[in-house]
Amino acid sequence: MAIDYKKELESAAKTMIMVHKPDTLIKMIARLIVQKVRVSHSGILIHDSEKNSYVLTVSRGTTGLKIPTGFARMDEDNALIRFFRERLDKETFNEGALVYEEGKRLLSQNLGSETKQVLKNALYQMEIFDSVACIPSYYRDDLIGILLLGEKQNKERLSVEELDFFLALASDVAMAIRNAQLFHELELELEKKYRLFIHTTIALAAAIDAKDHYTHGHTARVTDLSLLIVKRLSQKNKSAFDGKFLENLHIASLLHDIGKIGIPESILNKNGPLNDEERMRIQEHPIIGVSILKPIGELETAALGVKYHHEKFDGSGYPEGLKGDQIPLIAAIISVADTFDAMTTDRPYRKGLSKEEATKEIARVSGKQLHPEIASVFVELSEEGKI
Amino acid sequence: MAIDYKKELESAAKTMIMVHKPDTLIKMIARLIVQKVRVSHSGILIHDSEKNSYVLTVSRGTTGLKIPTGFARMDEDNALIRFFRERLDKETFNEGALVYEEGKRLLSQNLGSETKQVLKNALYQMEIFDSVACIPSYYRDDLIGILLLGEKQNKERLSVEELDFFLALASDVAMAIRNAQLFHELELELEKKYRLFIHTTIALAAAIDAKDHYTHGHTARVTDLSLLIVKRLSQKNKSAFDGKFLENLHIASLLHDIGKIGIPESILNKNGPLNDEERMRIQEHPIIGVSILKPIGELETAALGVKYHHEKFDGSGYPEGLKGDQIPLIAAIISVADTFDAMTTDRPYRKGLSKEEATKEIARVSGKQLHPEIASVFVELSEEGKI
């Protein structure tokens, strides 16, 4: 016997477990089988537990195969699925492969009427897929998938040894796929939790924002602007702004005015210019914000954005009067976005500036009030009409 | 040759990839080797990427082995680690196993002075572990771990074939361990994200809580009480309160008064009883709360707790006047916790009740204002001194 592809497929099966994207993994397996076993095509039906059905992935090989539309997904009551799931007539089939010709032969023999009907329909399915043999893939007692093999390119039959080899391979494949599915589920769960966190933060920040009648929607706008700025900055200098920086900037922008919750409404909503004492109270909001976030260890970096977003590049800001590069970048970015939004928003005692006027003003105070590089990126974006 | 354990270990190695807890996996492998290969003991050194060192797990087997303290963790500059990581003198060792006796023999031969020193120290390490052979485990180019084998119980030497088998097995083991580590990292990341979400929600809810001067710490206390109640309820009826219910109750308790952010401070902090109009404004807070949370699809169930925590069992509550089992359980639980905390808190115009008085009051309004089963669980907890 010469199963020359055996070693290659075995070693490929071993490295499979490090492929954690189910789709990539399944395509890889189907393609490998076509290449190594030299069959006209191979297909893999994989269980989709969410939709309680089996999804088909096909590798076409050299001769091609047209799967009729509507067969890309099979319900659990499909005959081919039932044949392997319910392990009908265990004595005859012994949980092994279903070979088309063998199946045809058995059909004329003494089978239970239900088994016969399922087998008949399963063989009809195999005709549609132009498949000569189906190999089930179990993980523990669950049918994870079915491997559908097309004819060999040299028209030879698959030997018993080959079928046994595929059955063993299929159990490795089942495990690799189950592993990848679990991995994928965990990744989706992680994304979901992060979305929950961001959405809740957005909602609570917006609610706090709403207390300040004159700045409705301010938090959302500053967040959008900050993310726009950092996107452009990272195009210019990728290494300085990694995913973690973006995440922290996102959170810090959402929470930058959170400290306003500690300022009396009478001051926040005063209809007219503030006196010195009122201004001093308002200027406490970055420090109040930090004190709210202090217990959250994971937000240490984001808290810097909250604390220092009113510092100015020339050292004339608050709360600490930091200068230039002493001001954390995360705060300097929020500062530009915050300044622009404050200038363009109407107040009861003055009308907001137009975009163009405000952009000119940003350029004018660059290097004085604002970090020059960030201000220049902002002006660039504004002139391109991206703001 | 009779490597009778080979098939067993190979099939065990295949199922390993479904063990996603690195510690369990490593102990399982070390134990399997002792049992199947019948060595006196086996040890596995595994890379800990966070601490840049290798950690030892030992399976003692029947004869036992005492590892000196201080050898449970090895730095990257340890000779045994360096020997395999740096693949010193590739020609002589060919990236294979290090057999103690072979190593001793090579020591007397023509080796580079650095290689000789590292080899000498590595062999000394093997003496400490009473190990006759070390098998490296690589994943791609990284040294994931080292398998340390003790002497065979029948005192026979390990054959070249056996060593080759272990080398192949070690590469499967490396992959399984890497897979488990990646899984574990993802799980930790997931926990971290959830903690971030809960902590941020706690911080923001507490900040909003602080606006209402008379209810300082109210949110935290209601959350603790709600979780205490559901814990006891789930001891009585496990199936009704799964992890998802607990999670939703936790979130809903933290956010139950979030709508107060929309109520003017002048009403929240009024020093004296409220008039009808003010009371109506306050009673809007569950609806305001829901409107804040509405955009967050994931909080649909939690939002029910926020919306209905002022409904009463007899239908006399607000906002909808729901009755009995129309009130979602999540809201009915918060309602008991909320009622108790409101009764025990001092207000400027009345002193709060003692724990005992408030518990009696909870019992009295059970079935009228409060859900009878939940109220009775609360009374039970209070009488046990758990409140």
Short mmCIF file of C-alpha atoms in Angstrom, two decimals, chain B:
data_model
loop_
_atom_site.label_atom_id
_atom_site.label_comp_id
_atom_site.label_asym_id
_atom_site.label_seq_id
_atom_site.Cartn_x
_atom_site.Cartn_y
_atom_site.Cartn_z
CA MET B 1 11.80 -3.26 20.84
CA ALA B 2 8.75 -2.95 23.03
CA ILE B 3 7.60 0.62 23.60
CA ASP B 4 4.25 -0.57 24.84
CA TYR B 5 3.30 2.83 26.26
CA LYS B 6 3.73 4.57 22.91
CA LYS B 7 0.20 4.20 21.59
CA GLU B 8 -1.31 5.17 24.93
CA LEU B 9 0.80 8.30 25.24
CA GLU B 10 0.13 9.29 21.64
CA SER B 11 -3.60 9.05 22.06
CA ALA B 12 -3.38 10.88 25.40
CA ALA B 13 -1.37 13.62 23.71
CA LYS B 14 -4.19 14.08 21.20
CA THR B 15 -6.88 14.61 23.80
CA MET B 16 -4.57 16.97 25.71
CA ILE B 17 -5.46 19.87 23.49
CA MET B 18 -8.91 20.01 25.02
CA VAL B 19 -7.43 20.60 28.48
CA HIS B 20 -7.34 24.37 28.62
CA LYS B 21 -5.97 24.87 32.12
CA PRO B 22 -2.16 24.92 31.81
CA ASP B 23 -1.58 23.69 35.38
CA THR B 24 -3.94 20.75 35.07
CA LEU B 25 -2.46 19.87 31.71
CA ILE B 26 1.15 19.88 32.91
CA LYS B 27 0.37 17.78 36.00
CA MET B 28 -1.55 15.35 33.80
CA ILE B 29 1.41 14.94 31.44
CA ALA B 30 3.97 14.47 34.21
CA ARG B 31 1.76 11.86 35.90
CA LEU B 32 1.06 10.02 32.63
CA ILE B 33 4.76 9.67 31.91
CA VAL B 34 5.51 8.26 35.36
CA GLN B 35 2.63 5.78 35.03
CA LYS B 36 3.14 4.67 31.45
CA VAL B 37 6.91 4.83 30.99
CA ARG B 38 7.49 3.56 34.53
CA VAL B 39 10.18 6.01 35.45
CA SER B 40 10.89 6.83 39.10
CA HIS B 41 9.71 10.41 38.59
CA SER B 42 9.27 13.03 35.92
CA GLY B 43 9.44 16.80 35.96
CA ILE B 44 8.35 19.48 33.52
CA LEU B 45 9.88 22.93 33.35
CA ILE B 46 7.44 25.35 31.73
CA HIS B 47 8.14 28.85 30.46
CA ASP B 48 6.35 31.60 32.33
CA SER B 49 6.48 34.47 29.86
CA GLU B 50 5.29 37.05 32.37
CA LYS B 51 8.13 36.37 34.78
CA ASN B 52 10.69 35.41 32.16
CA SER B 53 11.52 32.20 33.95
CA TYR B 54 10.78 28.47 33.92
CA VAL B 55 8.60 26.84 36.55
CA LEU B 56 9.02 23.22 37.65
CA THR B 57 6.14 20.77 38.07
CA VAL B 58 7.11 17.35 39.38
CA SER B 59 5.31 14.04 39.49
CA ARG B 60 6.97 11.95 42.16
CA GLY B 61 6.08 8.44 41.05
CA THR B 62 6.59 5.55 43.44
CA THR B 63 10.15 6.14 44.59
CA GLY B 64 9.80 9.80 45.42
CA LEU B 65 12.21 12.66 44.89
CA LYS B 66 12.96 15.67 47.00
CA ILE B 67 13.62 18.80 44.96
CA PRO B 68 15.71 21.29 46.96
CA THR B 69 13.78 24.47 47.67
CA GLY B 70 14.81 27.30 45.42
CA PHE B 71 14.79 25.07 42.37
CA ALA B 72 11.08 25.36 41.68
CA ARG B 73 11.76 28.33 39.43
CA MET B 74 14.69 28.88 37.05
CA ASP B 75 15.84 32.07 35.42
CA GLU B 76 16.66 32.25 31.75
CA ASP B 77 20.37 32.26 32.55
CA ASN B 78 20.16 28.86 34.23
CA ALA B 79 22.54 26.45 32.48
CA LEU B 80 19.88 23.84 31.65
CA ILE B 81 17.65 26.49 30.14
CA ARG B 82 20.52 28.09 28.23
CA PHE B 83 21.65 24.72 26.91
CA PHE B 84 18.32 24.24 25.10
CA ARG B 85 17.38 27.86 24.43
CA GLU B 86 20.64 28.80 22.79
CA ARG B 87 21.03 25.38 21.18
CA LEU B 88 24.71 25.46 21.96
CA ASP B 89 26.98 23.46 19.73
CA LYS B 90 24.27 22.37 17.32
CA GLU B 91 26.52 19.91 15.52
CA THR B 92 27.21 17.87 18.62
CA PHE B 93 23.75 17.92 20.12
CA ASN B 94 21.56 18.32 17.03
CA GLU B 95 18.67 19.92 18.96
CA GLY B 96 17.84 16.58 20.52
CA ALA B 97 17.60 15.22 24.01
CA LEU B 98 20.35 15.64 26.58
CA VAL B 99 21.18 12.24 28.10
CA TYR B 100 23.17 12.49 31.32
CA GLU B 101 25.72 9.79 30.53
CA GLU B 102 26.20 11.00 26.99
CA GLY B 103 26.73 14.51 28.32
CA LYS B 104 29.38 13.31 30.75
CA ARG B 105 31.20 11.55 27.92
CA LEU B 106 31.08 14.67 25.68
CA LEU B 107 32.48 16.80 28.48
CA SER B 108 35.85 15.15 28.02
CA GLN B 109 35.85 15.92 24.30
CA ASN B 110 36.77 18.91 22.23
CA LEU B 111 34.03 21.48 22.95
CA GLY B 112 34.14 25.27 22.95
CA SER B 113 34.92 26.60 26.43
CA GLU B 114 31.55 28.33 26.87
CA THR B 115 29.65 25.27 25.66
CA LYS B 116 31.68 23.09 28.00
CA GLN B 117 30.87 25.32 30.97
CA VAL B 118 27.14 25.45 30.17
CA LEU B 119 27.03 21.69 29.60
CA LYS B 120 28.87 21.06 32.88
CA ASN B 121 26.42 23.21 34.81
CA ALA B 122 23.43 21.69 32.99
CA LEU B 123 24.59 18.20 33.98
CA TYR B 124 24.94 19.41 37.58
CA GLN B 125 21.31 20.56 37.40
CA MET B 126 20.31 17.12 36.17
CA GLU B 127 22.06 15.57 39.16
CA ILE B 128 19.99 17.75 41.48
CA PHE B 129 16.80 16.58 39.77
CA ASP B 130 18.10 13.01 39.66
CA SER B 131 17.30 13.05 35.95
CA VAL B 132 18.83 10.69 33.37
CA ALA B 133 17.52 12.55 30.30
CA CYS B 134 16.11 15.98 29.40
CA ILE B 135 13.78 16.41 26.43
CA PRO B 136 13.25 19.93 25.09
CA SER B 137 9.79 21.06 23.94
CA TYR B 138 9.77 23.73 21.23
CA TYR B 139 6.85 25.58 19.72
CA ARG B 140 8.17 27.20 16.57
CA ASP B 141 11.48 28.62 17.79
CA ASP B 142 10.51 29.07 21.41
CA LEU B 143 11.56 26.72 24.15
CA ILE B 144 8.19 26.10 25.80
CA GLY B 145 9.50 23.60 28.30
CA ILE B 146 11.83 20.79 29.24
CA LEU B 147 10.77 17.29 30.21
CA LEU B 148 13.03 15.79 32.91
CA LEU B 149 12.98 12.01 33.11
CA GLY B 150 14.06 10.02 36.15
CA GLU B 151 15.52 6.53 35.88
CA LYS B 152 13.30 3.68 34.70
CA GLN B 153 11.98 1.60 37.52
CA ASN B 154 13.57 -1.52 35.98
CA LYS B 155 16.89 0.36 35.77
CA GLU B 156 17.08 -0.13 31.96
CA ARG B 157 18.51 2.63 29.84
CA LEU B 158 16.28 4.70 27.58
CA SER B 159 16.83 3.56 23.99
CA VAL B 160 17.50 5.89 21.07
CA GLU B 161 14.06 4.99 19.74
CA GLU B 162 12.47 5.91 23.03
CA LEU B 163 14.27 9.25 23.08
CA ASP B 164 13.11 9.97 19.53
CA PHE B 165 9.59 9.11 20.55
CA PHE B 166 9.79 11.51 23.49
CA LEU B 167 11.11 14.26 21.24
CA ALA B 168 8.09 13.86 18.95
CA LEU B 169 5.76 13.68 21.93
CA ALA B 170 7.38 16.79 23.42
CA SER B 171 6.52 18.81 20.36
CA ASP B 172 2.85 17.77 20.69
CA VAL B 173 3.00 18.61 24.37
CA ALA B 174 4.51 22.01 23.58
CA MET B 175 1.63 22.78 21.27
CA ALA B 176 -0.98 21.64 23.76
CA ILE B 177 0.64 23.75 26.47
CA ARG B 178 0.90 26.79 24.20
CA ASN B 179 -2.74 26.31 23.26
CA ALA B 180 -3.75 26.07 26.92
CA GLN B 181 -1.68 29.14 27.78
CA LEU B 182 -3.32 31.19 25.03
CA PHE B 183 -6.71 30.03 26.25
CA HIS B 184 -5.85 30.92 29.80
CA GLU B 185 -4.58 34.36 28.78
CA LEU B 186 -7.85 35.02 26.98
CA GLU B 187 -9.82 33.96 30.04
CA LEU B 188 -7.79 36.28 32.25
CA GLU B 189 -8.35 39.10 29.75
CA LEU B 190 -12.08 38.42 29.91
CA GLU B 191 -12.11 38.58 33.71
CA LYS B 192 -10.10 41.79 33.55
CA LYS B 193 -12.55 43.40 31.15
CA TYR B 194 -15.50 42.42 33.33
CA ARG B 195 -13.76 43.83 36.41
CA LEU B 196 -13.07 47.05 34.51
CA PHE B 197 -16.75 47.29 33.60
CA ILE B 198 -17.99 46.59 37.14
CA HIS B 199 -15.45 48.93 38.75
CA THR B 200 -16.22 51.77 36.38
CA THR B 201 -19.94 51.30 36.92
CA ILE B 202 -19.40 51.27 40.69
CA ALA B 203 -17.35 54.49 40.50
CA LEU B 204 -19.81 56.35 38.29
CA ALA B 205 -22.84 55.12 40.23
CA ALA B 206 -21.19 56.19 43.49
CA ALA B 207 -20.47 59.64 42.01
CA ILE B 208 -24.11 60.03 41.01
CA ASP B 209 -25.16 58.65 44.39
CA ALA B 210 -23.11 61.39 46.06
CA LYS B 211 -25.32 64.07 44.48
CA ASP B 212 -28.09 62.99 46.81
CA HIS B 213 -26.60 64.14 50.11
CA TYR B 214 -28.94 62.09 52.25
CA THR B 215 -28.20 58.72 50.72
CA HIS B 216 -24.43 58.53 50.80
CA GLY B 217 -23.26 54.93 50.17
CA HIS B 218 -26.82 53.85 49.41
CA THR B 219 -25.97 52.22 46.05
CA ALA B 220 -23.13 50.14 47.49
CA ARG B 221 -25.29 48.95 50.41
CA VAL B 222 -28.26 48.04 48.20
CA THR B 223 -25.92 46.13 45.88
CA ASP B 224 -24.42 44.16 48.76
CA LEU B 225 -27.86 43.35 50.18
CA SER B 226 -29.27 42.30 46.79
CA LEU B 227 -26.37 39.93 46.19
CA LEU B 228 -26.76 38.49 49.70
CA ILE B 229 -30.45 37.85 49.06
CA VAL B 230 -29.92 36.19 45.67
CA LYS B 231 -27.19 33.98 47.11
CA ARG B 232 -29.62 32.62 49.68
CA LEU B 233 -32.43 32.34 47.12
CA SER B 234 -30.18 30.32 44.81
CA GLN B 235 -29.24 27.97 47.66
CA LYS B 236 -32.93 27.19 47.97
CA ASN B 237 -33.63 27.00 44.24
CA LYS B 238 -30.47 26.70 42.18
CA SER B 239 -31.99 26.48 38.72
CA ALA B 240 -33.88 29.78 38.90
CA PHE B 241 -30.82 31.94 39.54
CA ASP B 242 -27.95 31.24 37.18
CA GLY B 243 -24.72 33.18 36.71
CA LYS B 244 -26.38 35.42 34.15
CA PHE B 245 -29.15 36.36 36.61
CA LEU B 246 -26.56 37.23 39.26
CA GLU B 247 -24.62 39.35 36.79
CA ASN B 248 -27.76 41.24 35.78
CA LEU B 249 -28.82 41.74 39.39
CA HIS B 250 -25.35 43.05 40.24
CA ILE B 251 -25.47 45.57 37.40
CA ALA B 252 -29.11 46.54 38.05
CA SER B 253 -28.41 47.13 41.75
CA LEU B 254 -25.46 49.36 40.92
CA LEU B 255 -27.56 51.34 38.46
CA HIS B 256 -30.99 51.29 40.14
CA ASP B 257 -30.92 54.99 41.09
CA ILE B 258 -28.96 56.17 38.05
CA GLY B 259 -32.02 58.17 36.92
CA LYS B 260 -31.54 60.54 39.86
CA ILE B 261 -28.95 62.25 37.69
CA GLY B 262 -31.95 63.75 35.89
CA ILE B 263 -33.61 65.14 39.04
CA PRO B 264 -32.69 68.72 40.11
CA GLU B 265 -30.36 68.91 43.11
CA SER B 266 -32.77 71.33 44.79
CA ILE B 267 -35.34 68.53 45.03
CA LEU B 268 -32.89 65.72 45.83
CA ASN B 269 -31.33 67.68 48.68
CA LYS B 270 -34.41 69.47 50.02
CA ASN B 271 -34.19 69.80 53.78
CA GLY B 272 -37.71 68.63 54.68
CA PRO B 273 -40.64 66.62 53.35
CA LEU B 274 -41.41 66.91 49.62
CA ASN B 275 -44.57 68.44 48.20
CA ASP B 276 -46.68 66.58 45.61
CA GLU B 277 -44.97 68.08 42.59
CA GLU B 278 -41.51 67.37 43.96
CA ARG B 279 -42.54 63.81 44.81
CA MET B 280 -43.74 63.33 41.23
CA ARG B 281 -40.42 64.57 39.91
CA ILE B 282 -38.50 62.13 42.15
CA GLN B 283 -40.77 59.30 41.03
CA GLU B 284 -39.58 59.83 37.47
CA HIS B 285 -36.14 58.42 38.32
CA PRO B 286 -36.80 54.79 37.32
CA ILE B 287 -38.01 55.93 33.89
CA ILE B 288 -35.10 58.33 33.46
CA GLY B 289 -32.78 55.46 34.47
CA VAL B 290 -34.21 53.19 31.81
CA SER B 291 -33.91 55.89 29.17
CA ILE B 292 -30.21 56.23 30.02
CA LEU B 293 -29.66 52.46 29.70
CA LYS B 294 -31.92 51.91 26.70
CA PRO B 295 -29.16 52.19 24.07
CA ILE B 296 -27.25 49.34 25.73
CA GLY B 297 -28.72 46.13 24.32
CA GLU B 298 -26.70 43.95 26.68
CA LEU B 299 -28.40 45.60 29.67
CA GLU B 300 -31.97 44.82 28.63
CA THR B 301 -32.59 42.50 31.60
CA ALA B 302 -30.72 44.68 34.08
CA ALA B 303 -32.82 47.64 32.91
CA LEU B 304 -35.94 45.81 34.16
CA GLY B 305 -34.48 45.96 37.67
CA VAL B 306 -33.94 49.70 37.29
CA LYS B 307 -37.38 50.34 35.83
CA TYR B 308 -39.47 48.36 38.33
CA HIS B 309 -37.63 48.62 41.65
CA HIS B 310 -40.37 50.92 43.02
CA GLU B 311 -43.25 48.64 42.06
CA LYS B 312 -45.07 47.11 45.03
CA PHE B 313 -46.38 43.55 45.36
CA ASP B 314 -49.97 44.76 45.90
CA GLY B 315 -49.87 46.98 42.80
CA SER B 316 -49.59 50.31 44.62
CA GLY B 317 -46.11 51.17 43.33
CA TYR B 318 -44.78 53.08 40.32
CA PRO B 319 -44.17 53.65 37.41
CA GLU B 320 -46.70 51.09 36.09
CA GLY B 321 -48.49 49.75 39.15
CA LEU B 322 -47.48 46.15 38.35
CA LYS B 323 -48.72 43.46 40.76
CA GLY B 324 -47.24 40.24 42.22
CA ASP B 325 -45.51 38.08 39.64
CA GLN B 326 -45.89 40.80 36.99
CA ILE B 327 -42.94 42.45 38.74
CA PRO B 328 -39.69 40.95 37.44
CA LEU B 329 -37.81 39.07 40.20
CA ILE B 330 -34.72 41.17 39.62
CA ALA B 331 -36.71 44.30 40.55
CA ALA B 332 -38.47 42.61 43.48
CA ILE B 333 -35.09 41.72 45.03
CA ILE B 334 -33.72 45.25 44.65
CA SER B 335 -36.97 46.57 46.10
CA VAL B 336 -36.47 44.66 49.38
CA ALA B 337 -32.84 45.78 49.67
CA ASP B 338 -33.75 49.36 48.75
CA THR B 339 -36.64 49.50 51.25
CA PHE B 340 -34.46 48.21 54.08
CA ASP B 341 -31.67 50.69 53.36
CA ALA B 342 -34.10 53.63 53.09
CA MET B 343 -35.65 52.70 56.47
CA THR B 344 -32.31 52.40 58.26
CA THR B 345 -30.84 55.66 56.89
CA ASP B 346 -31.14 58.92 58.87
CA ARG B 347 -32.90 61.82 57.12
CA PRO B 348 -32.81 65.44 58.34
CA TYR B 349 -36.48 65.21 59.36
CA ARG B 350 -36.39 61.71 60.92
CA LYS B 351 -33.92 59.26 62.42
CA GLY B 352 -33.43 55.91 60.70
CA LEU B 353 -34.81 52.69 62.22
CA SER B 354 -32.54 50.15 63.90
CA LYS B 355 -31.78 46.90 62.04
CA GLU B 356 -34.21 45.00 64.25
CA GLU B 357 -37.04 47.52 63.82
CA ALA B 358 -36.51 47.65 60.06
CA THR B 359 -36.49 43.83 59.80
CA LYS B 360 -39.82 43.73 61.68
CA GLU B 361 -41.17 46.31 59.26
CA ILE B 362 -39.98 44.24 56.28
CA ALA B 363 -41.83 41.23 57.73
CA ARG B 364 -44.94 43.37 58.29
CA VAL B 365 -45.15 44.66 54.71
CA SER B 366 -44.27 41.26 53.17
CA GLY B 367 -46.97 40.30 50.66
CA LYS B 368 -48.26 43.88 50.64
CA GLN B 369 -45.44 46.13 49.60
CA LEU B 370 -42.80 43.41 49.14
CA HIS B 371 -42.57 40.01 47.42
CA PRO B 372 -43.33 37.53 50.26
CA GLU B 373 -40.67 34.92 49.44
CA ILE B 374 -37.93 37.48 49.03
CA ALA B 375 -38.98 39.36 52.15
CA SER B 376 -38.95 36.10 54.12
CA VAL B 377 -35.45 35.25 52.89
CA PHE B 378 -34.38 38.74 53.95
CA VAL B 379 -35.87 38.31 57.44
CA GLU B 380 -34.15 34.93 57.70
CA LEU B 381 -30.76 36.48 56.81
CA SER B 382 -31.30 39.34 59.22
CA GLU B 383 -32.20 37.00 62.09
CA GLU B 384 -29.04 35.01 61.39
CA GLY B 385 -27.07 38.23 61.77
CA LYS B 386 -25.94 38.20 58.14
CA ILE B 387 -27.37 41.65 57.37
#
